[in-house]
């Protein structure tokens, strides 16, 4: 118990210190970079998803430091949460070689989904890799640890701005569309040089798991052409039902601020005027979080609850029709069934990060609920998907470290053509993923 309390205090102190540092003014802005803007006269709605709109080559920056690595950035046509045509950006690392024999791994593609988690488009991976000097740009730098070995070994690595150009945080389906269309764009870009038979594995943790899972479930219907190239998806720390997570993390010392952040992101994504439901304090939090990165909220909003944010008549979220409709669209497994094998990791030691188990939904890793993940895994198993599921007794931060080696080994086996493992029979029952019911 003493070790867990000390670990919690150290984590809270660390994230609070980091968050305070991140409150410093940005050192540079990419908002005026014309590359990100689609200005052609042809309406996006008349352009096919995944179409390349423009591209450029950059010297990649990692954590604000210029490296020798070259990357291709592509503006491409995608789809937002409201099913409207949108432009988005992806960054692609490819091996430097002139012949196929010199690049044996080029057609092994890693679609890596970032956990940059932000309400500010300036915090997207593409801006960081292009030389952004905002302090939150350290996130893509840290993530280089997760995919860097694949770049070094000559794989093609795709990193989309999964939240789109409006930073629609927590809008899972939009994450999936942006991910799938970034893969399409990579295949549609001649200088990338991918074979039509190149194999693609999806990889992501936390916010990256949102994009990875939604891409896997949407691919058969939204992008069957991409689905034909997919051979697997591995993800950990997964947000299965955001409605459940709101009650799990509200008031939590480290993760509590993600609750209002997600409410803002979802309302933005689905054009909900959330302000009319908010109290004076809710409006204050809303205004302060408009362009907040997750780094700005960790450890700083532990005393914020739904009750604080909304007016008394809306304490029961089922009384807000537009919220109910949006929340139900975000439940994983409602967009389709993957046709590829999955590997899923999830922590249960959320108390290490100060988040108590939910009396309704049970244990989680501090921000994501293990019972929700189990139910999703069992649902896919029942639909014939090969699922390897594992729970770790660690918290969200530390589970990533525990999960990564097994994820890497699993990816290597998929590219090697080995049969995908599954443990469906041993996955314990979890929580109900039934949709909310509007109850005025």
Tab-separated table of C-alpha atoms in Angstrom:
chain	number	residue	atom	x	y	z
A	1	UNK	CA	0.000	0.000	0.000
A	2	UNK	CA	2.849	2.398	0.869
A	3	UNK	CA	4.514	1.706	-2.480
A	4	UNK	CA	1.300	2.393	-4.349
A	5	UNK	CA	0.686	5.637	-2.474
A	6	UNK	CA	4.239	6.805	-3.107
A	7	UNK	CA	3.972	5.875	-6.767
A	8	UNK	CA	0.721	7.809	-7.014
A	9	UNK	CA	2.270	10.880	-5.368
A	10	UNK	CA	5.318	10.742	-7.634
A	11	UNK	CA	3.168	10.410	-10.748
A	12	UNK	CA	0.890	13.248	-9.681
A	13	UNK	CA	3.860	15.494	-8.889
A	14	UNK	CA	5.518	14.644	-12.195
A	15	UNK	CA	2.491	15.324	-14.366
A	16	UNK	CA	1.601	18.475	-12.432
A	17	UNK	CA	5.131	19.821	-12.871
A	18	UNK	CA	5.145	18.945	-16.556
A	19	UNK	CA	1.727	20.475	-17.061
A	20	UNK	CA	2.766	23.684	-15.319
A	21	UNK	CA	5.794	23.917	-17.593
A	22	UNK	CA	3.582	23.413	-20.617
A	23	UNK	CA	1.544	26.449	-19.665
A	24	UNK	CA	4.412	28.557	-20.962
A	25	UNK	CA	3.659	30.412	-24.207
A	26	UNK	CA	4.221	28.509	-27.448
A	27	UNK	CA	7.529	29.187	-29.116
A	28	UNK	CA	6.189	29.039	-32.648
A	29	UNK	CA	2.959	28.577	-34.568
A	30	UNK	CA	2.181	26.476	-37.622
A	31	UNK	CA	-1.309	27.914	-38.042
A	32	UNK	CA	-0.169	30.151	-40.873
A	33	UNK	CA	1.550	27.341	-42.814
A	34	UNK	CA	-0.361	27.293	-46.116
A	35	UNK	CA	0.485	23.630	-46.662
A	36	UNK	CA	-2.271	22.551	-44.277
A	37	UNK	CA	-5.011	24.435	-46.082
A	38	UNK	CA	-6.992	23.052	-49.010
A	39	UNK	CA	-7.795	26.016	-51.256
A	40	UNK	CA	-8.512	24.464	-54.664
A	41	UNK	CA	-11.828	25.237	-56.335
A	42	UNK	CA	-12.935	21.588	-56.606
A	43	UNK	CA	-15.249	20.814	-53.685
A	44	UNK	CA	-13.862	18.179	-51.348
A	45	UNK	CA	-17.196	16.397	-51.460
A	46	UNK	CA	-16.595	15.554	-55.122
A	47	UNK	CA	-13.166	14.069	-54.428
A	48	UNK	CA	-12.732	10.421	-53.409
A	49	UNK	CA	-11.532	9.665	-49.852
A	50	UNK	CA	-7.799	9.026	-49.735
A	51	UNK	CA	-7.065	11.243	-52.738
A	52	UNK	CA	-3.752	13.096	-52.479
A	53	UNK	CA	-4.353	16.850	-52.552
A	54	UNK	CA	-0.743	17.987	-52.117
A	55	UNK	CA	2.531	16.694	-50.700
A	56	UNK	CA	5.974	17.814	-49.584
A	57	UNK	CA	9.235	16.363	-48.284
A	58	UNK	CA	10.543	17.484	-44.905
A	59	UNK	CA	13.549	16.908	-42.692
A	60	UNK	CA	11.858	15.393	-39.666
A	61	UNK	CA	12.121	17.011	-36.246
A	62	UNK	CA	11.916	14.844	-33.141
A	63	UNK	CA	11.066	16.711	-29.909
A	64	UNK	CA	12.039	19.959	-31.649
A	65	UNK	CA	15.422	18.665	-32.844
A	66	UNK	CA	16.116	18.387	-36.560
A	67	UNK	CA	17.190	14.901	-37.641
A	68	UNK	CA	18.655	13.383	-40.789
A	69	UNK	CA	15.435	11.484	-41.477
A	70	UNK	CA	13.356	12.573	-44.437
A	71	UNK	CA	9.584	12.200	-44.427
A	72	UNK	CA	6.767	12.826	-46.878
A	73	UNK	CA	3.780	14.820	-45.698
A	74	UNK	CA	0.499	14.519	-47.559
A	75	UNK	CA	-2.694	16.533	-47.451
A	76	UNK	CA	-5.480	14.106	-48.369
A	77	UNK	CA	-9.254	13.940	-48.528
A	78	UNK	CA	-10.986	12.239	-45.602
A	79	UNK	CA	-14.277	12.279	-43.644
A	80	UNK	CA	-15.183	13.874	-40.324
A	81	UNK	CA	-17.458	12.696	-37.519
A	82	UNK	CA	-20.504	14.248	-39.201
A	83	UNK	CA	-19.796	12.326	-42.429
A	84	UNK	CA	-18.696	15.503	-44.168
A	85	UNK	CA	-15.736	15.662	-46.532
A	86	UNK	CA	-12.589	17.076	-44.911
A	87	UNK	CA	-8.905	17.551	-45.656
A	88	UNK	CA	-6.330	16.004	-43.340
A	89	UNK	CA	-2.577	15.497	-43.091
A	90	UNK	CA	-0.321	12.478	-42.640
A	91	UNK	CA	3.433	12.004	-42.264
A	92	UNK	CA	5.148	9.018	-43.869
A	93	UNK	CA	8.639	7.696	-43.190
A	94	UNK	CA	10.071	5.518	-45.962
A	95	UNK	CA	13.431	3.785	-46.349
A	96	UNK	CA	16.041	5.518	-48.470
A	97	UNK	CA	16.942	3.127	-51.271
A	98	UNK	CA	16.783	2.807	-55.035
A	99	UNK	CA	16.015	-0.882	-55.604
A	100	UNK	CA	13.571	-3.362	-54.108
A	101	UNK	CA	16.388	-5.700	-53.100
A	102	UNK	CA	17.948	-2.908	-51.047
A	103	UNK	CA	14.650	-2.316	-49.256
A	104	UNK	CA	13.332	-5.750	-48.239
A	105	UNK	CA	11.008	-4.261	-45.614
A	106	UNK	CA	9.592	-1.345	-47.582
A	107	UNK	CA	6.271	-3.083	-48.258
A	108	UNK	CA	5.856	-3.905	-44.598
A	109	UNK	CA	3.788	-0.950	-43.441
A	110	UNK	CA	3.174	0.225	-39.889
A	111	UNK	CA	0.218	2.567	-39.523
A	112	UNK	CA	1.094	4.135	-36.185
A	113	UNK	CA	-1.652	6.107	-34.435
A	114	UNK	CA	-0.408	8.794	-32.046
A	115	UNK	CA	-1.718	9.549	-28.545
A	116	UNK	CA	-1.220	13.294	-28.950
A	117	UNK	CA	-4.712	13.858	-27.423
A	118	UNK	CA	-5.417	17.565	-27.803
A	119	UNK	CA	-8.133	20.111	-28.510
A	120	UNK	CA	-5.580	22.181	-30.418
A	121	UNK	CA	-4.778	21.361	-34.084
A	122	UNK	CA	-1.319	22.839	-33.484
A	123	UNK	CA	-0.435	19.753	-31.419
A	124	UNK	CA	-0.844	17.309	-34.311
A	125	UNK	CA	2.094	15.008	-35.159
A	126	UNK	CA	2.538	16.478	-38.632
A	127	UNK	CA	3.267	19.921	-37.209
A	128	UNK	CA	5.740	18.518	-34.704
A	129	UNK	CA	7.621	16.543	-37.370
A	130	UNK	CA	7.700	19.599	-39.649
A	131	UNK	CA	9.582	21.578	-37.033
A	132	UNK	CA	7.001	22.781	-34.566
A	133	UNK	CA	8.536	24.255	-31.415
A	134	UNK	CA	5.517	24.048	-29.133
A	135	UNK	CA	6.320	22.283	-25.911
A	136	UNK	CA	3.612	19.605	-26.466
A	137	UNK	CA	5.608	18.548	-29.534
A	138	UNK	CA	7.567	16.360	-27.125
A	139	UNK	CA	4.765	13.749	-27.386
A	140	UNK	CA	5.595	12.674	-30.953
A	141	UNK	CA	9.236	12.637	-29.883
A	142	UNK	CA	8.512	10.212	-27.074
A	143	UNK	CA	6.419	8.118	-29.436
A	144	UNK	CA	9.415	7.662	-31.704
A	145	UNK	CA	10.427	5.016	-29.155
A	146	UNK	CA	7.334	3.023	-30.129
A	147	UNK	CA	7.793	3.081	-33.892
A	148	UNK	CA	11.409	4.200	-34.330
A	149	UNK	CA	12.826	0.692	-34.662
A	150	UNK	CA	10.585	0.093	-37.671
A	151	UNK	CA	11.836	3.255	-39.357
A	152	UNK	CA	15.445	2.203	-38.696
A	153	UNK	CA	14.780	-1.262	-40.110
A	154	UNK	CA	13.420	0.083	-43.359
A	155	UNK	CA	9.677	-0.354	-42.854
A	156	UNK	CA	7.243	2.225	-44.185
A	157	UNK	CA	5.641	4.060	-41.245
A	158	UNK	CA	2.460	6.149	-41.602
A	159	UNK	CA	1.483	8.622	-38.852
A	160	UNK	CA	-1.801	10.422	-39.442
A	161	UNK	CA	-3.181	13.451	-37.647
A	162	UNK	CA	-5.959	11.166	-36.450
A	163	UNK	CA	-8.098	13.899	-34.849
A	164	UNK	CA	-8.357	15.897	-38.059
A	165	UNK	CA	-7.647	19.557	-38.622
A	166	UNK	CA	-10.180	20.694	-36.005
A	167	UNK	CA	-8.696	18.484	-33.269
A	168	UNK	CA	-11.909	16.561	-32.671
A	169	UNK	CA	-10.706	14.861	-29.502
A	170	UNK	CA	-12.446	11.570	-28.558
A	171	UNK	CA	-14.489	11.344	-31.796
A	172	UNK	CA	-13.597	7.701	-32.440
A	173	UNK	CA	-15.155	7.178	-35.888
A	174	UNK	CA	-13.402	10.279	-37.243
A	175	UNK	CA	-10.100	8.904	-35.936
A	176	UNK	CA	-10.820	5.740	-37.901
A	177	UNK	CA	-11.697	7.525	-41.144
A	178	UNK	CA	-8.570	9.681	-40.956
A	179	UNK	CA	-6.415	6.625	-40.319
A	180	UNK	CA	-7.834	4.589	-43.195
A	181	UNK	CA	-7.651	7.469	-45.644
A	182	UNK	CA	-4.045	8.183	-44.648
A	183	UNK	CA	-3.209	4.608	-45.665
A	184	UNK	CA	-5.076	5.128	-48.925
A	185	UNK	CA	-3.098	8.322	-49.507
A	186	UNK	CA	0.190	6.490	-48.924
A	187	UNK	CA	-0.716	3.909	-51.571
A	188	UNK	CA	-1.844	6.732	-53.880
A	189	UNK	CA	1.447	8.646	-53.651
A	190	UNK	CA	3.966	7.541	-56.322
A	191	UNK	CA	7.055	8.727	-54.435
A	192	UNK	CA	6.165	6.438	-51.515
A	193	UNK	CA	6.450	3.538	-53.940
A	194	UNK	CA	4.323	0.950	-52.146
A	195	UNK	CA	3.359	-2.243	-53.930
A	196	UNK	CA	-0.372	-2.803	-54.304
A	197	UNK	CA	0.200	-5.961	-52.254
A	198	UNK	CA	1.999	-4.233	-49.375
A	199	UNK	CA	0.912	-5.482	-45.954
A	200	UNK	CA	-0.256	-3.090	-43.233
A	201	UNK	CA	-0.427	-3.494	-39.451
A	202	UNK	CA	-2.244	-0.960	-37.246
A	203	UNK	CA	-0.540	0.032	-33.973
A	204	UNK	CA	-1.625	2.421	-31.218
A	205	UNK	CA	-1.893	2.985	-27.488
A	206	UNK	CA	-4.364	5.129	-25.503
A	207	UNK	CA	-5.551	7.888	-27.856
A	208	UNK	CA	-3.785	5.928	-30.575
A	209	UNK	CA	-5.833	2.870	-29.616
A	210	UNK	CA	-9.009	4.848	-30.345
A	211	UNK	CA	-7.856	5.374	-33.932
A	212	UNK	CA	-6.464	1.857	-34.310
A	213	UNK	CA	-9.579	0.055	-33.139
A	214	UNK	CA	-12.007	2.250	-35.065
A	215	UNK	CA	-9.930	1.850	-38.230
A	216	UNK	CA	-10.048	-1.931	-37.810
A	217	UNK	CA	-13.822	-2.047	-37.360
A	218	UNK	CA	-14.649	0.503	-40.064
A	219	UNK	CA	-12.254	-0.819	-42.711
A	220	UNK	CA	-14.486	-3.579	-44.158
A	221	UNK	CA	-17.264	-1.118	-45.022
A	222	UNK	CA	-15.596	2.309	-45.283
A	223	UNK	CA	-12.352	1.231	-46.944
A	224	UNK	CA	-12.532	-2.345	-48.292
A	225	UNK	CA	-9.578	-1.520	-50.557
A	226	UNK	CA	-7.435	-0.787	-47.481
A	227	UNK	CA	-8.906	-3.722	-45.601
A	228	UNK	CA	-7.503	-6.032	-48.274
A	229	UNK	CA	-3.985	-4.961	-47.263
A	230	UNK	CA	-4.507	-5.095	-43.480
A	231	UNK	CA	-3.073	-8.109	-41.663
A	232	UNK	CA	-3.634	-7.154	-38.025
A	233	UNK	CA	-4.131	-4.489	-35.370
A	234	UNK	CA	-2.583	-4.247	-31.926
A	235	UNK	CA	-3.689	-1.671	-29.380
A	236	UNK	CA	-3.720	-1.037	-25.650
A	237	UNK	CA	-5.361	1.261	-23.107
A	238	UNK	CA	-8.609	1.493	-25.042
A	239	UNK	CA	-11.574	3.877	-24.736
A	240	UNK	CA	-14.481	1.570	-25.552
A	241	UNK	CA	-17.494	3.509	-24.229
A	242	UNK	CA	-16.759	7.164	-23.406
A	243	UNK	CA	-19.970	7.480	-21.398
A	244	UNK	CA	-18.698	4.859	-18.947
A	245	UNK	CA	-15.314	6.536	-18.687
A	246	UNK	CA	-16.788	9.929	-17.783
A	247	UNK	CA	-18.122	8.553	-14.513
A	248	UNK	CA	-14.957	6.501	-13.903
A	249	UNK	CA	-12.470	9.374	-14.121
A	250	UNK	CA	-14.421	12.401	-12.877
A	251	UNK	CA	-12.726	13.767	-9.794
A	252	UNK	CA	-9.658	11.554	-10.257
A	253	UNK	CA	-6.454	13.382	-9.187
A	254	UNK	CA	-4.495	12.802	-12.413
A	255	UNK	CA	-7.040	11.905	-15.075
A	256	UNK	CA	-10.059	13.992	-13.957
A	257	UNK	CA	-9.439	16.735	-16.506
A	258	UNK	CA	-9.869	14.338	-19.401
A	259	UNK	CA	-13.596	14.228	-18.585
A	260	UNK	CA	-14.373	17.876	-19.523
A	261	UNK	CA	-11.811	17.673	-22.300
A	262	UNK	CA	-13.701	14.747	-23.855
A	263	UNK	CA	-17.039	16.509	-23.405
A	264	UNK	CA	-15.680	19.513	-25.295
A	265	UNK	CA	-14.168	17.322	-28.019
A	266	UNK	CA	-17.325	15.289	-28.575
A	267	UNK	CA	-19.564	18.375	-28.582
A	268	UNK	CA	-17.248	19.994	-31.116
A	269	UNK	CA	-17.214	16.875	-33.289
A	270	UNK	CA	-21.002	16.552	-33.430
A	271	UNK	CA	-21.896	20.267	-33.469
A	272	UNK	CA	-23.473	20.267	-30.009
A	273	UNK	CA	-23.841	23.635	-28.306
A	274	UNK	CA	-22.673	22.324	-24.948
A	275	UNK	CA	-22.449	25.796	-23.417
A	276	UNK	CA	-26.218	26.042	-22.879
A	277	UNK	CA	-26.013	23.152	-20.405
A	278	UNK	CA	-23.107	24.519	-18.368
A	279	UNK	CA	-22.874	26.261	-15.005
A	280	UNK	CA	-20.685	29.322	-14.498
A	281	UNK	CA	-17.862	27.035	-13.433
A	282	UNK	CA	-18.528	24.775	-16.382
A	283	UNK	CA	-18.232	27.736	-18.742
A	284	UNK	CA	-14.968	28.743	-17.093
A	285	UNK	CA	-13.509	25.257	-17.593
A	286	UNK	CA	-14.897	25.166	-21.136
A	287	UNK	CA	-13.220	28.458	-22.033
A	288	UNK	CA	-9.880	27.491	-20.500
A	289	UNK	CA	-9.792	24.132	-22.299
A	290	UNK	CA	-10.661	25.232	-25.819
A	291	UNK	CA	-7.145	24.578	-27.111
A	292	UNK	CA	-5.742	22.422	-24.334
A	293	UNK	CA	-3.429	19.486	-24.900
A	294	UNK	CA	-3.831	16.568	-22.521
A	295	UNK	CA	-0.526	17.737	-21.075
A	296	UNK	CA	-2.272	20.891	-19.889
A	297	UNK	CA	-4.933	19.037	-17.919
A	298	UNK	CA	-3.215	16.044	-16.305
A	299	UNK	CA	-3.144	16.535	-12.559
A	300	UNK	CA	-4.824	19.953	-12.710
A	301	UNK	CA	-8.557	19.183	-12.694
A	302	UNK	CA	-8.881	16.492	-10.063
A	303	UNK	CA	-11.678	18.346	-8.304
A	304	UNK	CA	-13.906	18.730	-11.372
A	305	UNK	CA	-17.017	16.561	-11.680
A	306	UNK	CA	-20.002	16.465	-14.019
A	307	UNK	CA	-22.112	17.977	-11.229
A	308	UNK	CA	-19.790	20.982	-11.133
A	309	UNK	CA	-19.988	21.528	-14.869
A	310	UNK	CA	-23.670	21.283	-15.747
A	311	UNK	CA	-26.891	22.843	-14.540
A	312	UNK	CA	-29.000	20.869	-12.029
A	313	UNK	CA	-31.609	19.813	-14.589
A	314	UNK	CA	-28.911	18.061	-16.655
A	315	UNK	CA	-27.176	16.076	-13.924
A	316	UNK	CA	-28.611	12.958	-15.551
A	317	UNK	CA	-26.912	12.833	-18.946
A	318	UNK	CA	-29.708	10.744	-20.444
A	319	UNK	CA	-31.873	13.885	-20.367
A	320	UNK	CA	-29.692	15.487	-23.048
A	321	UNK	CA	-30.853	13.986	-26.351
A	322	UNK	CA	-27.933	15.194	-28.469
A	323	UNK	CA	-25.427	13.935	-25.915
A	324	UNK	CA	-27.089	10.500	-25.857
A	325	UNK	CA	-27.031	10.304	-29.653
A	326	UNK	CA	-23.359	11.296	-29.833
A	327	UNK	CA	-22.264	9.020	-26.980
A	328	UNK	CA	-23.898	6.016	-28.630
A	329	UNK	CA	-22.038	6.674	-31.880
A	330	UNK	CA	-18.759	6.426	-29.956
A	331	UNK	CA	-19.244	2.925	-28.521
A	332	UNK	CA	-16.679	0.654	-30.113
A	333	UNK	CA	-18.067	-2.308	-31.981
A	334	UNK	CA	-21.038	-0.359	-33.339
A	335	UNK	CA	-19.314	0.581	-36.599
A	336	UNK	CA	-18.665	-2.918	-37.871
A	337	UNK	CA	-16.620	-6.053	-37.271
A	338	UNK	CA	-12.888	-6.324	-38.032
A	339	UNK	CA	-11.833	-9.054	-40.446
A	340	UNK	CA	-8.237	-9.034	-39.206
A	341	UNK	CA	-6.686	-10.536	-36.051
A	342	UNK	CA	-6.452	-8.285	-33.007
A	343	UNK	CA	-4.116	-8.071	-30.042
A	344	UNK	CA	-5.496	-6.066	-27.107
A	345	UNK	CA	-3.740	-5.082	-23.872
A	346	UNK	CA	-5.382	-3.380	-20.912
A	347	UNK	CA	-4.277	-2.369	-17.418
A	348	UNK	CA	-6.301	-2.765	-14.224
A	349	UNK	CA	-4.093	-0.908	-11.719
A	350	UNK	CA	-5.724	2.496	-11.915
A	351	UNK	CA	-5.431	2.956	-8.171
A	352	UNK	CA	-1.681	3.444	-8.749
A	353	UNK	CA	-2.598	6.679	-10.511
A	354	UNK	CA	-5.230	7.640	-7.952
A	355	UNK	CA	-8.370	6.528	-9.801
A	356	UNK	CA	-10.667	4.361	-7.717
A	357	UNK	CA	-12.539	1.414	-9.273
A	358	UNK	CA	-16.015	2.394	-10.446
A	359	UNK	CA	-18.857	0.970	-8.337
A	360	UNK	CA	-20.676	0.323	-11.624
A	361	UNK	CA	-17.974	-0.420	-14.203
A	362	UNK	CA	-15.210	-1.913	-12.057
A	363	UNK	CA	-11.453	-1.590	-12.407
A	364	UNK	CA	-9.485	0.271	-15.006
A	365	UNK	CA	-5.966	1.524	-15.607
A	366	UNK	CA	-6.757	4.977	-14.247
A	367	UNK	CA	-8.507	6.278	-17.345
A	368	UNK	CA	-9.723	3.243	-19.374
A	369	UNK	CA	-12.057	0.517	-18.107
A	370	UNK	CA	-10.951	-3.108	-18.246
A	371	UNK	CA	-14.497	-4.511	-18.174
A	372	UNK	CA	-15.457	-2.560	-21.291
A	373	UNK	CA	-12.412	-3.875	-23.129
A	374	UNK	CA	-13.216	-7.475	-22.153
A	375	UNK	CA	-16.746	-7.176	-23.501
A	376	UNK	CA	-15.508	-5.714	-26.786
A	377	UNK	CA	-12.989	-8.542	-27.127
A	378	UNK	CA	-15.649	-11.175	-26.391
A	379	UNK	CA	-18.014	-9.548	-28.890
A	380	UNK	CA	-15.438	-9.799	-31.630
A	381	UNK	CA	-14.564	-13.350	-30.633
A	382	UNK	CA	-18.228	-14.315	-31.006
A	383	UNK	CA	-18.148	-12.781	-34.493
A	384	UNK	CA	-15.216	-14.948	-35.524
A	385	UNK	CA	-12.322	-12.526	-35.020
A	386	UNK	CA	-9.066	-13.982	-33.696
A	387	UNK	CA	-8.401	-11.968	-30.537
A	388	UNK	CA	-5.438	-12.199	-28.178
A	389	UNK	CA	-6.403	-10.289	-25.030
A	390	UNK	CA	-4.276	-9.669	-21.966
A	391	UNK	CA	-4.797	-7.710	-18.773
A	392	UNK	CA	-1.931	-6.188	-16.814
A	393	UNK	CA	-2.106	-5.259	-13.137
A	394	UNK	CA	-0.483	-1.922	-13.892
A	395	UNK	CA	-1.712	1.626	-14.501
A	396	UNK	CA	-2.158	3.447	-17.802
A	397	UNK	CA	1.357	4.896	-17.998
A	398	UNK	CA	3.138	1.699	-16.997
A	399	UNK	CA	0.944	-0.694	-18.965
A	400	UNK	CA	2.247	0.873	-22.167
A	401	UNK	CA	5.757	-0.227	-21.210
A	402	UNK	CA	4.516	-3.720	-20.363
A	403	UNK	CA	2.417	-4.028	-23.519
A	404	UNK	CA	4.929	-2.790	-26.103
A	405	UNK	CA	7.280	-5.827	-26.237
A	406	UNK	CA	4.401	-8.237	-26.807
A	407	UNK	CA	2.882	-5.893	-29.387
A	408	UNK	CA	6.190	-5.732	-31.264
A	409	UNK	CA	6.579	-9.515	-31.228
A	410	UNK	CA	2.977	-9.919	-32.378
A	411	UNK	CA	3.562	-7.512	-35.284
A	412	UNK	CA	6.713	-9.376	-36.316
A	413	UNK	CA	4.734	-12.623	-36.407
A	414	UNK	CA	2.037	-11.083	-38.607
A	415	UNK	CA	4.603	-9.957	-41.164
A	416	UNK	CA	6.217	-13.397	-40.953
A	417	UNK	CA	2.894	-14.965	-41.916
A	418	UNK	CA	2.500	-16.977	-38.732
A	419	UNK	CA	-0.992	-18.009	-37.579
A	420	UNK	CA	-2.543	-15.389	-35.306
A	421	UNK	CA	-2.940	-16.487	-31.667
A	422	UNK	CA	-6.237	-16.180	-29.799
A	423	UNK	CA	-7.445	-16.800	-26.252
A	424	UNK	CA	-11.148	-16.086	-26.666
A	425	UNK	CA	-12.245	-18.940	-24.411
A	426	UNK	CA	-10.398	-17.477	-21.408
A	427	UNK	CA	-11.602	-13.856	-21.615
A	428	UNK	CA	-13.785	-13.138	-18.591
A	429	UNK	CA	-17.170	-11.403	-18.962
A	430	UNK	CA	-17.141	-7.617	-18.729
A	431	UNK	CA	-19.537	-4.693	-18.700
A	432	UNK	CA	-22.649	-4.164	-20.766
A	433	UNK	CA	-22.020	-2.016	-23.826
A	434	UNK	CA	-25.709	-1.337	-24.379
A	435	UNK	CA	-26.379	2.144	-25.776
A	436	UNK	CA	-27.780	4.920	-23.632
A	437	UNK	CA	-31.512	5.497	-23.742
A	438	UNK	CA	-32.795	9.055	-23.957
A	439	UNK	CA	-35.017	9.651	-20.930
A	440	UNK	CA	-36.370	13.224	-20.780
